[in-house]
PDB file of C-alpha atoms in Angstrom:
ATOM      1  CA  MET A   1     181.057 168.548  38.393  1.00 53.00           C
ATOM      2  CA  GLY A   2     181.252 167.817  42.272  1.00 67.00           C
ATOM      3  CA  TRP A   3     178.494 166.453  44.188  1.00 66.00           C
ATOM      4  CA  ALA A   4     177.709 169.834  46.028  1.00 76.00           C
ATOM      5  CA  ALA A   5     177.432 171.730  42.677  1.00 79.00           C
ATOM      6  CA  LEU A   6     175.113 168.957  41.240  1.00 77.00           C
ATOM      7  CA  SER A   7     173.108 168.861  44.393  1.00 79.00           C
ATOM      8  CA  LEU A   8     172.768 172.753  44.036  1.00 87.00           C
ATOM      9  CA  ARG A   9     171.702 172.545  40.531  1.00 87.00           C
ATOM     10  CA  LYS A  10     169.196 169.711  41.491  1.00 87.00           C
ATOM     11  CA  MET A  11     167.488 171.976  44.069  1.00 92.00           C
ATOM     12  CA  THR A  12     167.193 174.948  41.463  1.00 93.00           C
ATOM     13  CA  LEU A  13     165.746 172.633  38.881  1.00 92.00           C
ATOM     14  CA  LYS A  14     163.346 171.069  41.521  1.00 93.00           C
ATOM     15  CA  GLN A  15     162.031 174.568  42.436  1.00 96.00           C
ATOM     16  CA  ARG A  16     161.827 175.295  38.527  1.00 94.00           C
ATOM     17  CA  ILE A  17     159.757 172.190  38.159  1.00 94.00           C
ATOM     18  CA  ASN A  18     157.508 173.039  40.900  1.00 96.00           C
ATOM     19  CA  ASN A  19     157.069 176.667  39.507  1.00 96.00           C
ATOM     20  CA  LEU A  20     156.101 175.226  36.207  1.00 95.00           C
ATOM     21  CA  GLU A  21     153.722 172.616  37.581  1.00 96.00           C
ATOM     22  CA  GLN A  22     152.053 175.549  39.530  1.00 97.00           C
ATOM     23  CA  ARG A  23     151.778 177.488  36.387  1.00 96.00           C
ATOM     24  CA  LEU A  24     150.178 174.678  34.476  1.00 95.00           C
ATOM     25  CA  VAL A  25     147.644 174.483  37.481  1.00 96.00           C
ATOM     26  CA  ASN A  26     147.087 178.282  37.152  1.00 97.00           C
ATOM     27  CA  ILE A  27     146.606 178.063  33.442  1.00 96.00           C
ATOM     28  CA  SER A  28     143.902 175.307  33.790  1.00 95.00           C
ATOM     29  CA  GLN A  29     141.996 177.385  36.455  1.00 96.00           C
ATOM     30  CA  GLU A  30     142.264 180.596  34.216  1.00 95.00           C
ATOM     31  CA  LEU A  31     140.887 178.409  31.426  1.00 94.00           C
ATOM     32  CA  GLN A  32     138.110 177.042  33.456  1.00 95.00           C
ATOM     33  CA  SER A  33     137.367 180.556  34.845  1.00 95.00           C
ATOM     34  CA  MET A  34     137.080 181.902  31.228  1.00 93.00           C
ATOM     35  CA  TYR A  35     134.758 179.235  30.279  1.00 92.00           C
ATOM     36  CA  ASP A  36     132.449 179.604  33.178  1.00 93.00           C
ATOM     37  CA  SER A  37     132.635 183.513  32.731  1.00 92.00           C
ATOM     38  CA  SER A  38     131.885 182.918  28.943  1.00 92.00           C
ATOM     39  CA  SER A  39     128.975 180.792  29.702  1.00 92.00           C
ATOM     40  CA  TYR A  40     127.340 183.438  32.112  1.00 94.00           C
ATOM     41  CA  ALA A  41     127.958 186.175  29.507  1.00 93.00           C
ATOM     42  CA  GLN A  42     126.385 184.097  26.746  1.00 93.00           C
ATOM     43  CA  GLN A  43     123.390 183.518  29.025  1.00 94.00           C
ATOM     44  CA  ALA A  44     123.100 187.176  29.905  1.00 94.00           C
ATOM     45  CA  LEU A  45     123.344 187.862  26.180  1.00 94.00           C
ATOM     46  CA  GLY A  46     120.513 185.554  25.507  1.00 94.00           C
ATOM     47  CA  VAL A  47     118.436 187.003  28.120  1.00 96.00           C
ATOM     48  CA  GLU A  48     118.950 190.500  26.735  1.00 95.00           C
ATOM     49  CA  LYS A  49     118.277 189.362  23.158  1.00 95.00           C
ATOM     50  CA  THR A  50     114.973 187.824  24.376  1.00 95.00           C
ATOM     51  CA  ASN A  51     114.067 191.025  26.238  1.00 96.00           C
ATOM     52  CA  ALA A  52     114.823 193.162  23.235  1.00 95.00           C
ATOM     53  CA  LEU A  53     112.731 191.089  20.854  1.00 94.00           C
ATOM     54  CA  ALA A  54     109.932 190.853  23.441  1.00 96.00           C
ATOM     55  CA  SER A  55     109.979 194.694  23.570  1.00 95.00           C
ATOM     56  CA  LEU A  56     109.741 194.760  19.981  1.00 94.00           C
ATOM     57  CA  GLN A  57     106.826 192.411  20.040  1.00 95.00           C
ATOM     58  CA  GLN A  58     104.999 194.548  22.798  1.00 96.00           C
ATOM     59  CA  THR A  59     105.356 197.641  20.818  1.00 94.00           C
ATOM     60  CA  TYR A  60     104.157 195.805  17.709  1.00 93.00           C
ATOM     61  CA  SER A  61     101.088 194.765  19.817  1.00 94.00           C
ATOM     62  CA  ASN A  62     100.478 198.187  21.186  1.00 93.00           C
ATOM     63  CA  ASN A  63     100.720 199.921  17.812  1.00 91.00           C
ATOM     64  CA  THR A  64      98.207 197.256  16.228  1.00 91.00           C
ATOM     65  CA  SER A  65      95.914 197.857  18.994  1.00 91.00           C
ATOM     66  CA  THR A  66      96.018 201.519  18.532  1.00 90.00           C
ATOM     67  CA  LEU A  67      95.342 201.158  14.869  1.00 85.00           C
ATOM     68  CA  ALA A  68      92.402 198.742  15.596  1.00 85.00           C
ATOM     69  CA  GLY A  69      90.877 201.135  17.955  1.00 86.00           C
ATOM     70  CA  THR A  70      91.491 204.003  15.392  1.00 82.00           C
ATOM     71  CA  TYR A  71      89.702 202.304  12.662  1.00 78.00           C
ATOM     72  CA  GLN A  72      87.198 200.696  14.720  1.00 82.00           C
ATOM     73  CA  GLY A  73      83.766 200.702  13.128  1.00 78.00           C
ATOM     74  CA  ALA A  74      85.031 201.858   9.927  1.00 74.00           C
ATOM     75  CA  THR A  75      83.212 200.247   7.004  1.00 78.00           C
ATOM     76  CA  ASP A  76      84.256 202.211   3.889  1.00 85.00           C
ATOM     77  CA  THR A  77      86.855 200.708   1.635  1.00 85.00           C
ATOM     78  CA  ASP A  78      89.349 203.687   1.894  1.00 86.00           C
ATOM     79  CA  ALA A  79      89.508 203.482   5.724  1.00 83.00           C
ATOM     80  CA  LEU A  80      89.809 199.791   5.711  1.00 84.00           C
ATOM     81  CA  SER A  81      92.575 200.229   2.839  1.00 89.00           C
ATOM     82  CA  GLN A  82      94.430 202.654   5.074  1.00 88.00           C
ATOM     83  CA  TYR A  83      93.962 200.208   7.994  1.00 88.00           C
ATOM     84  CA  ASN A  84      95.468 197.362   6.050  1.00 89.00           C
ATOM     85  CA  GLN A  85      98.215 199.576   4.918  1.00 93.00           C
ATOM     86  CA  ALA A  86      99.039 200.710   8.527  1.00 91.00           C
ATOM     87  CA  LEU A  87      99.085 197.053   9.646  1.00 92.00           C
ATOM     88  CA  GLN A  88     101.422 196.009   6.892  1.00 95.00           C
ATOM     89  CA  GLN A  89     103.704 198.996   7.709  1.00 95.00           C
ATOM     90  CA  GLU A  90     103.771 197.823  11.259  1.00 93.00           C
ATOM     91  CA  GLN A  91     104.418 194.165  10.224  1.00 95.00           C
ATOM     92  CA  LEU A  92     107.301 195.611   8.090  1.00 96.00           C
ATOM     93  CA  SER A  93     108.586 197.832  10.739  1.00 95.00           C
ATOM     94  CA  LEU A  94     108.646 194.830  13.095  1.00 94.00           C
ATOM     95  CA  MET A  95     110.467 192.490  10.779  1.00 96.00           C
ATOM     96  CA  TYR A  96     112.957 195.207  10.043  1.00 96.00           C
ATOM     97  CA  ASN A  97     113.518 195.920  13.716  1.00 95.00           C
ATOM     98  CA  GLN A  98     113.804 192.305  14.589  1.00 95.00           C
ATOM     99  CA  MET A  99     116.407 191.951  11.918  1.00 96.00           C
ATOM    100  CA  ILE A 100     118.433 194.966  13.093  1.00 96.00           C
ATOM    101  CA  GLN A 101     118.204 193.225  16.780  1.00 95.00           C
ATOM    102  CA  ASN A 102     119.238 189.887  15.542  1.00 95.00           C
ATOM    103  CA  SER A 103     122.238 191.332  13.635  1.00 96.00           C
ATOM    104  CA  LEU A 104     123.322 193.512  16.644  1.00 95.00           C
ATOM    105  CA  PHE A 105     123.194 190.493  18.895  1.00 95.00           C
ATOM    106  CA  THR A 106     124.726 188.297  16.262  1.00 95.00           C
ATOM    107  CA  ALA A 107     127.769 190.796  16.069  1.00 96.00           C
ATOM    108  CA  LYS A 108     127.952 191.064  20.010  1.00 95.00           C
ATOM    109  CA  GLU A 109     127.985 187.110  20.084  1.00 95.00           C
ATOM    110  CA  THR A 110     130.679 186.821  17.393  1.00 95.00           C
ATOM    111  CA  ALA A 111     132.836 189.519  19.093  1.00 95.00           C
ATOM    112  CA  MET A 112     132.442 187.793  22.393  1.00 94.00           C
ATOM    113  CA  GLN A 113     133.462 184.464  21.038  1.00 94.00           C
ATOM    114  CA  ASP A 114     136.314 185.870  19.028  1.00 95.00           C
ATOM    115  CA  SER A 115     137.693 187.347  22.373  1.00 93.00           C
ATOM    116  CA  ILE A 116     137.117 184.040  24.179  1.00 93.00           C
ATOM    117  CA  ASN A 117     138.796 182.218  21.205  1.00 94.00           C
ATOM    118  CA  GLN A 118     141.766 184.423  21.388  1.00 96.00           C
ATOM    119  CA  ALA A 119     142.285 184.246  25.122  1.00 94.00           C
ATOM    120  CA  GLU A 120     141.909 180.492  24.936  1.00 95.00           C
ATOM    121  CA  THR A 121     144.603 180.328  22.057  1.00 96.00           C
ATOM    122  CA  GLN A 122     146.991 182.384  24.100  1.00 96.00           C
ATOM    123  CA  LEU A 123     146.386 180.216  27.442  1.00 95.00           C
ATOM    124  CA  GLN A 124     146.914 177.040  25.244  1.00 95.00           C
ATOM    125  CA  LEU A 125     149.917 178.416  23.726  1.00 97.00           C
ATOM    126  CA  GLU A 126     151.440 179.218  27.150  1.00 96.00           C
ATOM    127  CA  GLN A 127     150.396 175.935  28.433  1.00 96.00           C
ATOM    128  CA  GLU A 128     152.374 174.104  25.598  1.00 96.00           C
ATOM    129  CA  GLN A 129     155.310 176.247  26.259  1.00 97.00           C
ATOM    130  CA  VAL A 130     155.322 175.568  29.911  1.00 96.00           C
ATOM    131  CA  GLU A 131     154.839 171.798  29.247  1.00 96.00           C
ATOM    132  CA  THR A 132     157.867 171.981  27.048  1.00 96.00           C
ATOM    133  CA  GLN A 133     159.880 173.629  29.568  1.00 96.00           C
ATOM    134  CA  LEU A 134     158.786 171.330  32.386  1.00 94.00           C
ATOM    135  CA  GLU A 135     159.693 168.277  30.117  1.00 96.00           C
ATOM    136  CA  ALA A 136     163.128 169.664  29.688  1.00 94.00           C
ATOM    137  CA  ALA A 137     163.545 170.549  33.286  1.00 94.00           C
ATOM    138  CA  ARG A 138     162.495 167.000  34.342  1.00 93.00           C
ATOM    139  CA  ALA A 139     164.927 165.457  31.875  1.00 94.00           C
ATOM    140  CA  GLU A 140     167.709 167.504  33.173  1.00 92.00           C
ATOM    141  CA  TYR A 141     166.732 166.721  36.719  1.00 90.00           C
ATOM    142  CA  ASP A 142     166.818 162.980  36.005  1.00 90.00           C
ATOM    143  CA  SER A 143     170.344 163.197  34.397  1.00 89.00           C
ATOM    144  CA  LEU A 144     171.519 165.177  37.260  1.00 85.00           C
ATOM    145  CA  ASP A 145     170.172 162.724  39.757  1.00 82.00           C
ATOM    146  CA  GLN A 146     171.885 160.018  37.914  1.00 84.00           C
ATOM    147  CA  ALA A 147     175.300 162.170  37.842  1.00 79.00           C
ATOM    148  CA  CYS A 148     174.831 162.805  41.544  1.00 76.00           C
ATOM    149  CA  SER A 149     174.431 158.959  42.216  1.00 78.00           C
ATOM    150  CA  GLN A 150     177.454 158.097  40.056  1.00 77.00           C
ATOM    151  CA  ASP A 151     179.578 160.985  41.643  1.00 70.00           C
ATOM    152  CA  ILE A 152     178.548 159.606  45.126  1.00 70.00           C
ATOM    153  CA  GLN A 153     179.573 155.946  44.230  1.00 71.00           C
ATOM    154  CA  SER A 154     182.763 156.930  42.459  1.00 72.00           C
ATOM    155  CA  ARG A 155     183.822 158.796  45.548  1.00 69.00           C
ATOM    156  CA  ALA A 156     182.916 156.149  48.033  1.00 61.00           C
ATOM    157  CA  ILE A 157     185.575 154.539  49.974  1.00 66.00           C
ATOM    158  CA  LYS A 158     186.134 150.881  48.709  1.00 66.00           C
ATOM    159  CA  LEU A 159     187.263 148.369  51.357  1.00 63.00           C
ATOM    160  CA  ILE A 160     189.285 145.610  50.289  1.00 69.00           C
ATOM    161  CA  SER A 161     189.422 142.439  52.106  1.00 62.00           C
TER     162      SER A 161
END
């Protein structure tokens, strides 16, 4: 191959190397952005879960206060038994609703984490592919660089004294 053809191929490879290096930077930025977004989403989900459980607790408190007001001053055993049953029912209802809320938020967290893991895996696979391509392009560039140097040296005018 002539020096001009080798130089042209070298320029093309240099551009490819630059493009691959830029893609690696972009992948790194995408990963960081994804991690940041994930962190914010998990925090928001945590706040949402806390608010939902606090709302359940508030409902429980309101219901038990209403029950206490309803049975206030009751002294007969039937009324006290009904009051205890109503309190137990409220406690069971609270525990059941908390279990449902926890289950829902666990499902949301799992789905979000699965989505993040899938996106992370795809980006890491792409990163590995780009790194492999970059390594090959650099190796070819180096060999062309040597070939250009050899071509120049072989064509140089040699002065004999």
